[in-house]
Structure formats: C-alpha cells, structure tokens
PDB file of C-alpha atoms in Angstrom:
ATOM      1  CA  MET A   1      56.798  61.168 141.031  1.00 94.00           C
ATOM      2  CA  THR A   2      56.617  64.903 141.750  1.00 98.00           C
ATOM      3  CA  ASN A   3      59.816  66.789 140.940  1.00 98.00           C
ATOM      4  CA  ILE A   4      60.144  69.757 143.290  1.00 98.00           C
ATOM      5  CA  ILE A   5      62.237  72.927 143.102  1.00 98.00           C
ATOM      6  CA  MET A   6      62.797  74.124 146.687  1.00 97.00           C
ATOM      7  CA  HIS A   7      62.883  77.928 146.863  1.00 97.00           C
ATOM      8  CA  GLY A   8      64.617  78.832 150.122  1.00 95.00           C
ATOM      9  CA  CYS A   9      66.178  75.395 150.441  1.00 95.00           C
ATOM     10  CA  ASN A  10      68.790  76.289 153.072  1.00 93.00           C
ATOM     11  CA  GLY A  11      66.425  78.001 155.480  1.00 91.00           C
ATOM     12  CA  LYS A  12      64.963  76.155 158.461  1.00 88.00           C
ATOM     13  CA  MET A  13      61.803  75.111 156.650  1.00 91.00           C
ATOM     14  CA  GLY A  14      63.686  74.323 153.451  1.00 94.00           C
ATOM     15  CA  GLN A  15      65.896  71.881 155.298  1.00 94.00           C
ATOM     16  CA  VAL A  16      62.941  70.237 157.062  1.00 94.00           C
ATOM     17  CA  ILE A  17      61.239  69.756 153.679  1.00 96.00           C
ATOM     18  CA  THR A  18      64.487  68.384 152.239  1.00 96.00           C
ATOM     19  CA  ARG A  19      64.585  65.698 154.942  1.00 95.00           C
ATOM     20  CA  ILE A  20      60.908  64.798 154.531  1.00 95.00           C
ATOM     21  CA  VAL A  21      61.094  64.535 150.748  1.00 96.00           C
ATOM     22  CA  ALA A  22      64.207  62.328 151.020  1.00 95.00           C
ATOM     23  CA  GLU A  23      61.987  59.723 152.719  1.00 95.00           C
ATOM     24  CA  ASP A  24      59.048  60.129 150.330  1.00 95.00           C
ATOM     25  CA  PRO A  25      59.016  57.644 147.418  1.00 96.00           C
ATOM     26  CA  ASP A  26      56.573  59.830 145.478  1.00 96.00           C
ATOM     27  CA  ALA A  27      58.540  63.095 145.519  1.00 97.00           C
ATOM     28  CA  GLU A  28      62.050  64.342 144.811  1.00 97.00           C
ATOM     29  CA  ILE A  29      63.774  67.716 145.123  1.00 98.00           C
ATOM     30  CA  VAL A  30      65.592  68.230 141.830  1.00 98.00           C
ATOM     31  CA  ALA A  31      66.983  71.716 142.561  1.00 97.00           C
ATOM     32  CA  GLY A  32      67.155  74.336 145.277  1.00 96.00           C
ATOM     33  CA  ILE A  33      67.344  78.132 145.364  1.00 95.00           C
ATOM     34  CA  ASP A  34      69.134  79.975 148.153  1.00 93.00           C
ATOM     35  CA  LEU A  35      71.567  82.864 148.522  1.00 87.00           C
ATOM     36  CA  THR A  36      73.295  80.955 151.321  1.00 80.00           C
ATOM     37  CA  GLY A  37      75.474  78.151 150.009  1.00 71.00           C
ATOM     38  CA  GLU A  38      76.784  76.929 153.342  1.00 73.00           C
ATOM     39  CA  VAL A  39      74.464  73.910 153.527  1.00 79.00           C
ATOM     40  CA  LYS A  40      75.373  70.933 151.368  1.00 83.00           C
ATOM     41  CA  ASN A  41      72.437  69.246 149.660  1.00 91.00           C
ATOM     42  CA  ASP A  42      72.023  66.188 147.446  1.00 92.00           C
ATOM     43  CA  TYR A  43      70.650  68.394 144.676  1.00 95.00           C
ATOM     44  CA  PRO A  44      72.065  71.417 142.798  1.00 94.00           C
ATOM     45  CA  VAL A  45      71.513  74.793 144.485  1.00 94.00           C
ATOM     46  CA  PHE A  46      71.328  78.092 142.588  1.00 95.00           C
ATOM     47  CA  ARG A  47      71.667  81.549 144.120  1.00 93.00           C
ATOM     48  CA  THR A  48      68.645  82.963 142.292  1.00 94.00           C
ATOM     49  CA  ILE A  49      65.565  81.518 140.624  1.00 94.00           C
ATOM     50  CA  GLU A  50      66.637  83.088 137.314  1.00 93.00           C
ATOM     51  CA  GLU A  51      69.830  80.971 137.339  1.00 94.00           C
ATOM     52  CA  CYS A  52      67.946  77.701 137.791  1.00 94.00           C
ATOM     53  CA  ASN A  53      68.094  75.610 134.606  1.00 92.00           C
ATOM     54  CA  VAL A  54      66.572  72.450 136.084  1.00 95.00           C
ATOM     55  CA  GLU A  55      63.044  71.464 135.075  1.00 93.00           C
ATOM     56  CA  GLY A  56      60.573  70.790 137.862  1.00 96.00           C
ATOM     57  CA  ASP A  57      56.883  70.010 138.234  1.00 98.00           C
ATOM     58  CA  VAL A  58      56.248  72.360 141.157  1.00 98.00           C
ATOM     59  CA  ILE A  59      58.082  75.035 143.155  1.00 98.00           C
ATOM     60  CA  ILE A  60      57.731  75.102 146.943  1.00 97.00           C
ATOM     61  CA  ASP A  61      58.529  78.525 148.370  1.00 96.00           C
ATOM     62  CA  PHE A  62      59.636  79.074 151.961  1.00 93.00           C
ATOM     63  CA  SER A  63      61.837  82.145 151.524  1.00 91.00           C
ATOM     64  CA  ASN A  64      61.104  85.788 152.300  1.00 87.00           C
ATOM     65  CA  SER A  65      58.943  88.503 150.812  1.00 89.00           C
ATOM     66  CA  ALA A  66      61.909  90.200 149.088  1.00 90.00           C
ATOM     67  CA  ALA A  67      62.406  87.134 146.881  1.00 92.00           C
ATOM     68  CA  VAL A  68      58.771  86.540 145.977  1.00 94.00           C
ATOM     69  CA  ASP A  69      58.451  88.905 142.992  1.00 95.00           C
ATOM     70  CA  ALA A  70      61.204  87.185 141.010  1.00 95.00           C
ATOM     71  CA  LEU A  71      59.814  83.787 141.984  1.00 96.00           C
ATOM     72  CA  LEU A  72      56.332  84.650 140.709  1.00 96.00           C
ATOM     73  CA  GLU A  73      57.647  86.037 137.431  1.00 95.00           C
ATOM     74  CA  HIS A  74      59.692  82.856 136.925  1.00 95.00           C
ATOM     75  CA  SER A  75      56.651  80.710 137.686  1.00 95.00           C
ATOM     76  CA  ARG A  76      54.559  82.691 135.200  1.00 95.00           C
ATOM     77  CA  SER A  77      57.125  82.662 132.391  1.00 94.00           C
ATOM     78  CA  ARG A  78      57.851  78.921 132.749  1.00 93.00           C
ATOM     79  CA  HIS A  79      54.272  77.927 133.666  1.00 95.00           C
ATOM     80  CA  ILE A  80      55.516  76.071 136.738  1.00 97.00           C
ATOM     81  CA  PRO A  81      52.938  75.757 139.547  1.00 98.00           C
ATOM     82  CA  VAL A  82      54.070  77.241 142.858  1.00 97.00           C
ATOM     83  CA  VAL A  83      53.191  76.464 146.481  1.00 97.00           C
ATOM     84  CA  LEU A  84      53.594  79.893 148.068  1.00 95.00           C
ATOM     85  CA  CYS A  85      54.257  79.632 151.809  1.00 91.00           C
ATOM     86  CA  THR A  86      56.032  82.944 152.455  1.00 87.00           C
ATOM     87  CA  THR A  87      53.963  85.348 154.581  1.00 80.00           C
ATOM     88  CA  GLY A  88      54.108  89.106 155.110  1.00 80.00           C
ATOM     89  CA  LEU A  89      53.464  89.971 151.450  1.00 88.00           C
ATOM     90  CA  SER A  90      52.620  93.546 150.491  1.00 91.00           C
ATOM     91  CA  ALA A  91      49.374  94.575 148.803  1.00 93.00           C
ATOM     92  CA  GLY A  92      51.275  94.887 145.522  1.00 94.00           C
ATOM     93  CA  GLN A  93      52.694  91.391 145.875  1.00 95.00           C
ATOM     94  CA  LEU A  94      49.278  89.948 146.640  1.00 94.00           C
ATOM     95  CA  GLU A  95      48.013  91.577 143.451  1.00 96.00           C
ATOM     96  CA  LEU A  96      50.903  89.977 141.548  1.00 96.00           C
ATOM     97  CA  VAL A  97      49.972  86.599 143.034  1.00 96.00           C
ATOM     98  CA  SER A  98      46.451  87.089 141.701  1.00 96.00           C
ATOM     99  CA  GLN A  99      47.748  88.010 138.241  1.00 96.00           C
ATOM    100  CA  VAL A 100      50.128  85.031 138.059  1.00 97.00           C
ATOM    101  CA  SER A 101      47.365  82.626 139.106  1.00 97.00           C
ATOM    102  CA  LYS A 102      45.529  83.494 135.892  1.00 97.00           C
ATOM    103  CA  GLU A 103      48.383  81.947 133.904  1.00 96.00           C
ATOM    104  CA  THR A 104      49.631  79.137 136.123  1.00 97.00           C
ATOM    105  CA  ALA A 105      48.527  77.271 139.247  1.00 98.00           C
ATOM    106  CA  VAL A 106      49.300  78.997 142.561  1.00 98.00           C
ATOM    107  CA  LEU A 107      48.554  77.519 145.966  1.00 97.00           C
ATOM    108  CA  LYS A 108      48.780  80.126 148.689  1.00 93.00           C
ATOM    109  CA  SER A 109      48.169  79.448 152.341  1.00 82.00           C
ATOM    110  CA  ALA A 110      49.070  81.374 155.474  1.00 72.00           C
ATOM    111  CA  ASN A 111      49.650  78.038 157.203  1.00 81.00           C
ATOM    112  CA  MET A 112      50.362  74.669 155.624  1.00 88.00           C
ATOM    113  CA  SER A 113      49.278  72.628 158.662  1.00 89.00           C
ATOM    114  CA  MET A 114      46.364  70.266 158.082  1.00 85.00           C
ATOM    115  CA  GLY A 115      45.265  70.969 161.669  1.00 90.00           C
ATOM    116  CA  ILE A 116      45.144  74.736 161.222  1.00 92.00           C
ATOM    117  CA  ASN A 117      43.161  74.392 158.033  1.00 88.00           C
ATOM    118  CA  THR A 118      40.647  72.217 159.863  1.00 88.00           C
ATOM    119  CA  ILE A 119      40.415  74.853 162.613  1.00 93.00           C
ATOM    120  CA  LEU A 120      39.611  77.483 159.993  1.00 93.00           C
ATOM    121  CA  LYS A 121      36.431  75.541 159.295  1.00 89.00           C
ATOM    122  CA  LEU A 122      35.646  75.217 162.996  1.00 94.00           C
ATOM    123  CA  VAL A 123      35.948  78.936 163.769  1.00 97.00           C
ATOM    124  CA  ARG A 124      33.624  79.785 160.890  1.00 95.00           C
ATOM    125  CA  GLU A 125      30.940  77.541 162.341  1.00 96.00           C
ATOM    126  CA  ALA A 126      31.533  78.732 165.917  1.00 98.00           C
ATOM    127  CA  ALA A 127      31.288  82.379 164.863  1.00 97.00           C
ATOM    128  CA  LYS A 128      27.910  81.875 163.240  1.00 97.00           C
ATOM    129  CA  VAL A 129      26.529  80.763 166.605  1.00 97.00           C
ATOM    130  CA  LEU A 130      28.577  82.633 169.207  1.00 98.00           C
ATOM    131  CA  ALA A 131      29.191  85.963 167.458  1.00 96.00           C
ATOM    132  CA  ASN A 132      25.498  86.214 166.724  1.00 94.00           C
ATOM    133  CA  ALA A 133      24.909  85.597 170.431  1.00 96.00           C
ATOM    134  CA  GLY A 134      27.039  88.650 171.266  1.00 96.00           C
ATOM    135  CA  TYR A 135      30.285  86.922 172.255  1.00 98.00           C
ATOM    136  CA  ASP A 136      33.504  88.950 171.921  1.00 98.00           C
ATOM    137  CA  MET A 137      36.187  87.404 169.730  1.00 98.00           C
ATOM    138  CA  GLU A 138      39.917  87.573 170.385  1.00 98.00           C
ATOM    139  CA  ILE A 139      42.873  85.920 168.669  1.00 98.00           C
ATOM    140  CA  VAL A 140      46.221  85.429 170.402  1.00 98.00           C
ATOM    141  CA  GLU A 141      49.163  84.124 168.394  1.00 98.00           C
ATOM    142  CA  MET A 142      52.592  83.177 169.731  1.00 97.00           C
ATOM    143  CA  HIS A 143      55.801  82.544 167.781  1.00 96.00           C
ATOM    144  CA  HIS A 144      59.565  82.367 168.255  1.00 96.00           C
ATOM    145  CA  ASN A 145      61.637  85.505 168.727  1.00 96.00           C
ATOM    146  CA  GLN A 146      63.055  85.369 165.179  1.00 92.00           C
ATOM    147  CA  LYS A 147      59.709  85.792 163.398  1.00 91.00           C
ATOM    148  CA  VAL A 148      59.634  89.163 161.652  1.00 87.00           C
ATOM    149  CA  ASP A 149      56.001  89.771 160.696  1.00 87.00           C
ATOM    150  CA  ALA A 150      53.263  90.375 163.248  1.00 92.00           C
ATOM    151  CA  PRO A 151      50.509  89.456 163.487  1.00 94.00           C
ATOM    152  CA  SER A 152      51.114  86.127 161.821  1.00 91.00           C
ATOM    153  CA  GLY A 153      49.537  85.277 158.506  1.00 87.00           C
ATOM    154  CA  THR A 154      47.671  82.469 160.251  1.00 90.00           C
ATOM    155  CA  ALA A 155      46.146  84.861 162.812  1.00 95.00           C
ATOM    156  CA  LEU A 156      44.930  87.058 159.981  1.00 94.00           C
ATOM    157  CA  ALA A 157      43.547  84.014 158.158  1.00 91.00           C
ATOM    158  CA  LEU A 158      41.613  83.025 161.294  1.00 96.00           C
ATOM    159  CA  ALA A 159      40.224  86.550 161.625  1.00 97.00           C
ATOM    160  CA  ASP A 160      39.296  86.586 157.935  1.00 96.00           C
ATOM    161  CA  ALA A 161      37.534  83.219 158.293  1.00 95.00           C
ATOM    162  CA  ILE A 162      35.411  84.600 161.129  1.00 97.00           C
ATOM    163  CA  ASN A 163      34.692  87.836 159.301  1.00 97.00           C
ATOM    164  CA  GLU A 164      33.700  86.073 156.094  1.00 96.00           C
ATOM    165  CA  ALA A 165      31.302  83.877 158.069  1.00 96.00           C
ATOM    166  CA  MET A 166      29.784  87.047 159.557  1.00 96.00           C
ATOM    167  CA  ASP A 167      29.441  88.916 156.230  1.00 95.00           C
ATOM    168  CA  HIS A 168      32.408  91.184 156.995  1.00 95.00           C
ATOM    169  CA  GLN A 169      30.761  93.020 159.891  1.00 95.00           C
ATOM    170  CA  TYR A 170      33.938  93.283 161.978  1.00 97.00           C
ATOM    171  CA  HIS A 171      37.111  95.359 161.986  1.00 97.00           C
ATOM    172  CA  TYR A 172      40.470  94.234 163.434  1.00 97.00           C
ATOM    173  CA  GLN A 173      42.009  95.779 166.543  1.00 96.00           C
ATOM    174  CA  TYR A 174      45.757  95.093 166.770  1.00 94.00           C
ATOM    175  CA  ASP A 175      46.775  97.331 169.658  1.00 85.00           C
ATOM    176  CA  ARG A 176      44.680  98.693 172.504  1.00 87.00           C
ATOM    177  CA  THR A 177      47.380 100.691 174.276  1.00 87.00           C
ATOM    178  CA  GLN A 178      46.247 103.869 172.547  1.00 83.00           C
ATOM    179  CA  VAL A 179      42.527 103.123 172.689  1.00 85.00           C
ATOM    180  CA  HIS A 180      41.005 104.454 175.911  1.00 89.00           C
ATOM    181  CA  ALA A 181      37.463 103.281 175.408  1.00 90.00           C
ATOM    182  CA  LYS A 182      35.253 100.282 175.966  1.00 94.00           C
ATOM    183  CA  ARG A 183      35.703  97.403 173.592  1.00 94.00           C
ATOM    184  CA  ASP A 184      33.829  97.804 170.323  1.00 94.00           C
ATOM    185  CA  PRO A 185      31.447  94.839 169.985  1.00 94.00           C
ATOM    186  CA  LYS A 186      32.155  94.814 166.240  1.00 96.00           C
ATOM    187  CA  GLU A 187      35.889  94.192 166.532  1.00 97.00           C
ATOM    188  CA  ILE A 188      38.131  91.144 166.477  1.00 98.00           C
ATOM    189  CA  GLY A 189      41.165  91.639 168.696  1.00 97.00           C
ATOM    190  CA  ILE A 190      44.451  90.220 167.383  1.00 97.00           C
ATOM    191  CA  GLN A 191      47.471  90.061 169.702  1.00 96.00           C
ATOM    192  CA  ALA A 192      50.997  88.850 168.906  1.00 96.00           C
ATOM    193  CA  VAL A 193      53.543  87.341 171.315  1.00 97.00           C
ATOM    194  CA  ARG A 194      57.183  86.742 170.342  1.00 98.00           C
ATOM    195  CA  GLY A 195      59.538  84.749 172.506  1.00 98.00           C
ATOM    196  CA  GLY A 196      61.982  81.879 172.797  1.00 97.00           C
ATOM    197  CA  SER A 197      61.607  79.006 170.370  1.00 95.00           C
ATOM    198  CA  ILE A 198      57.797  78.792 170.168  1.00 96.00           C
ATOM    199  CA  VAL A 199      57.047  77.108 166.838  1.00 92.00           C
ATOM    200  CA  GLY A 200      53.499  78.387 166.635  1.00 93.00           C
ATOM    201  CA  ASP A 201      50.466  78.713 168.885  1.00 96.00           C
ATOM    202  CA  HIS A 202      47.088  80.176 167.891  1.00 97.00           C
ATOM    203  CA  GLN A 203      44.141  80.701 170.219  1.00 98.00           C
ATOM    204  CA  VAL A 204      40.704  81.879 169.141  1.00 98.00           C
ATOM    205  CA  LEU A 205      38.608  83.004 172.109  1.00 98.00           C
ATOM    206  CA  PHE A 206      34.847  83.478 172.074  1.00 98.00           C
ATOM    207  CA  CYS A 207      34.165  85.383 175.286  1.00 98.00           C
ATOM    208  CA  GLY A 208      30.595  85.550 176.515  1.00 97.00           C
ATOM    209  CA  PRO A 209      28.763  86.101 179.770  1.00 95.00           C
ATOM    210  CA  ASP A 210      30.123  83.637 182.341  1.00 96.00           C
ATOM    211  CA  GLU A 211      31.916  81.410 179.810  1.00 98.00           C
ATOM    212  CA  VAL A 212      34.785  81.327 177.329  1.00 98.00           C
ATOM    213  CA  VAL A 213      34.983  78.976 174.377  1.00 98.00           C
ATOM    214  CA  GLU A 214      38.548  78.437 173.148  1.00 98.00           C
ATOM    215  CA  ILE A 215      39.690  76.842 169.897  1.00 98.00           C
ATOM    216  CA  ARG A 216      43.447  76.339 169.941  1.00 97.00           C
ATOM    217  CA  HIS A 217      46.198  74.876 167.797  1.00 97.00           C
ATOM    218  CA  THR A 218      49.756  74.296 169.010  1.00 96.00           C
ATOM    219  CA  ALA A 219      52.586  73.339 166.685  1.00 93.00           C
ATOM    220  CA  TYR A 220      55.381  71.385 168.353  1.00 94.00           C
ATOM    221  CA  SER A 221      57.522  70.964 165.257  1.00 90.00           C
ATOM    222  CA  ARG A 222      58.015  72.647 161.879  1.00 84.00           C
ATOM    223  CA  SER A 223      57.541  69.245 160.267  1.00 90.00           C
ATOM    224  CA  ILE A 224      53.753  69.712 160.252  1.00 91.00           C
ATOM    225  CA  PHE A 225      54.136  72.685 157.891  1.00 89.00           C
ATOM    226  CA  ALA A 226      56.680  70.842 155.772  1.00 92.00           C
ATOM    227  CA  LYS A 227      54.457  67.775 155.393  1.00 92.00           C
ATOM    228  CA  GLY A 228      51.557  69.989 154.374  1.00 92.00           C
ATOM    229  CA  ALA A 229      53.695  71.792 151.797  1.00 95.00           C
ATOM    230  CA  VAL A 230      54.810  68.502 150.246  1.00 96.00           C
ATOM    231  CA  GLN A 231      51.199  67.275 150.085  1.00 94.00           C
ATOM    232  CA  ALA A 232      50.267  70.586 148.450  1.00 95.00           C
ATOM    233  CA  ALA A 233      53.031  70.186 145.856  1.00 97.00           C
ATOM    234  CA  LYS A 234      51.809  66.707 144.946  1.00 97.00           C
ATOM    235  CA  PHE A 235      48.275  68.054 144.639  1.00 96.00           C
ATOM    236  CA  LEU A 236      49.310  71.025 142.488  1.00 97.00           C
ATOM    237  CA  LYS A 237      51.316  69.043 139.934  1.00 97.00           C
ATOM    238  CA  GLY A 238      49.602  69.274 136.573  1.00 95.00           C
ATOM    239  CA  LYS A 239      46.783  71.502 137.812  1.00 96.00           C
ATOM    240  CA  GLU A 240      45.285  74.156 135.544  1.00 95.00           C
ATOM    241  CA  ALA A 241      45.920  77.850 136.156  1.00 97.00           C
ATOM    242  CA  GLY A 242      44.063  79.222 139.146  1.00 97.00           C
ATOM    243  CA  MET A 243      44.283  80.080 142.817  1.00 97.00           C
ATOM    244  CA  TYR A 244      44.230  77.148 145.227  1.00 96.00           C
ATOM    245  CA  ASP A 245      44.571  76.769 148.992  1.00 90.00           C
ATOM    246  CA  MET A 246      44.932  74.004 151.570  1.00 90.00           C
ATOM    247  CA  SER A 247      41.196  73.414 151.666  1.00 85.00           C
ATOM    248  CA  ASP A 248      41.536  72.055 148.113  1.00 90.00           C
ATOM    249  CA  VAL A 249      44.283  69.693 149.285  1.00 90.00           C
ATOM    250  CA  ILE A 250      42.192  68.476 152.215  1.00 83.00           C
ATOM    251  CA  ALA A 251      39.181  67.945 149.944  1.00 81.00           C
ATOM    252  CA  ALA A 252      41.302  65.737 147.659  1.00 81.00           C
ATOM    253  CA  PHE A 253      41.959  63.181 150.424  1.00 74.00           C
TER     254      PHE A 253
END
C-alpha cells in the first residue's frame, strides 16, 4: 500500500487523482493540502504543507509554482519523496529541485502521460534521421483557455528531447511576428494555442521537401495524467535520493 499526500487536492487534477486512488487497492490518499476548503474529501485537508501532521510515503504535487518552494523544503526536511507535476517553474526553483533531489527522491516530469513519454523516445529517433536530412522541425501545442504558462512544459520537453538527440545544435523560436527573415535551419519553432476546453494536444512536425512527418499526441481526459502520477508515486515509494522521471517508471513495467 502506498500512502499518498495530495498537494493541491482540491484542484482539477487533485480531484481526478482522488477519484482514481479511491478505486486503487494498492494506494490511499491519507492527507491533502489546499488553500481552498470548499471541496469535501474522505481524508483530512490542511491549508499549507507545513500544517500537515500526517505521515505519508509519497507526495503528489499538482498545485502551482508559488507553492512549490515550501513543498520542496518540507519534502527535504521530512525525507518524503515527491512526484512534482507542477510546470512553469523558475530557474531558481529548478535549482532547488536539483538540490532537494540530493537528499530525497524527486520525480519530475513535464507530462505524466505514458503516451507522451513514449513519444519523447520517438521524436529523438526521428530527429536523428530527419533533422540530419535537413528537415525543419516545428512544435505546436494546444491547451484550454485557463492554462497560464506558455509554451507548455511538455512542448519544451519535446524540443529538449530533439535537441539532446542532435547534440544541442538548435535554438528555440517562440514568436516569429518580430522576425522578418527566412527561417533559420538551426531552429525549432514552438507555438502555443489557448482555447476552449482543450485538455492537451502536441504536434511535432518534421517538414521536408514534398513531405511532412507528424508525430502527435491528443489527450481527451485529465485522467491519463492522473493515472501516470499515481503510477509514479507507487514507483517512487522507498526509492533512494535522486532525480527520476517517467522514463524510469516506464522501464519498471
């Protein structure tokens, strides 16, 4: 049994995870953290992580960047592994994540979907062939109109996967409205769309002479991210200090 503390329990993702864990015989949410107390849960909810006096095996975080510093310090001081799903972290926060991972287990992923993490492998392999053949690479990501950060963490992870496969030869172009010049062959274009209730859609385009190769992932429900986060929590329980990601979870299957 994996005892989970749900950080951001009353948010949309927190509630999806709550429902999924309720049907999982191998996991249980023993406490939640959320400033909003309007939602009634079957476990105690604390306003801040510092107030939480319930012991857990793992913390799952789906909150916001403003709450991450306190969460990481709590994880470090209590040596509680944390599945960090919040995106849009600053450079300073990413450095703190790295520091905390030296003392306790941290699993950080821009996207908890098993499908997206499989696609990350695919784009690396495609880039080695198509980028070397001179194909232009573009990433288009689409999300609902309430998403704050842009581009998405997943879009950046896809770009990073390509760039790592190509020995970091490329720079990222986020906005071409002020660039009045031909496309730089050593760039990866990243475009963000926000509208309606789109859960998440990511397209990676390899554009060559007379053909386009597209690798695409569409999320129809937030449950895919929630299921991945729960699998990650089960994986992280009892792990030694270090930085982990979803590729480690997939490899454990």
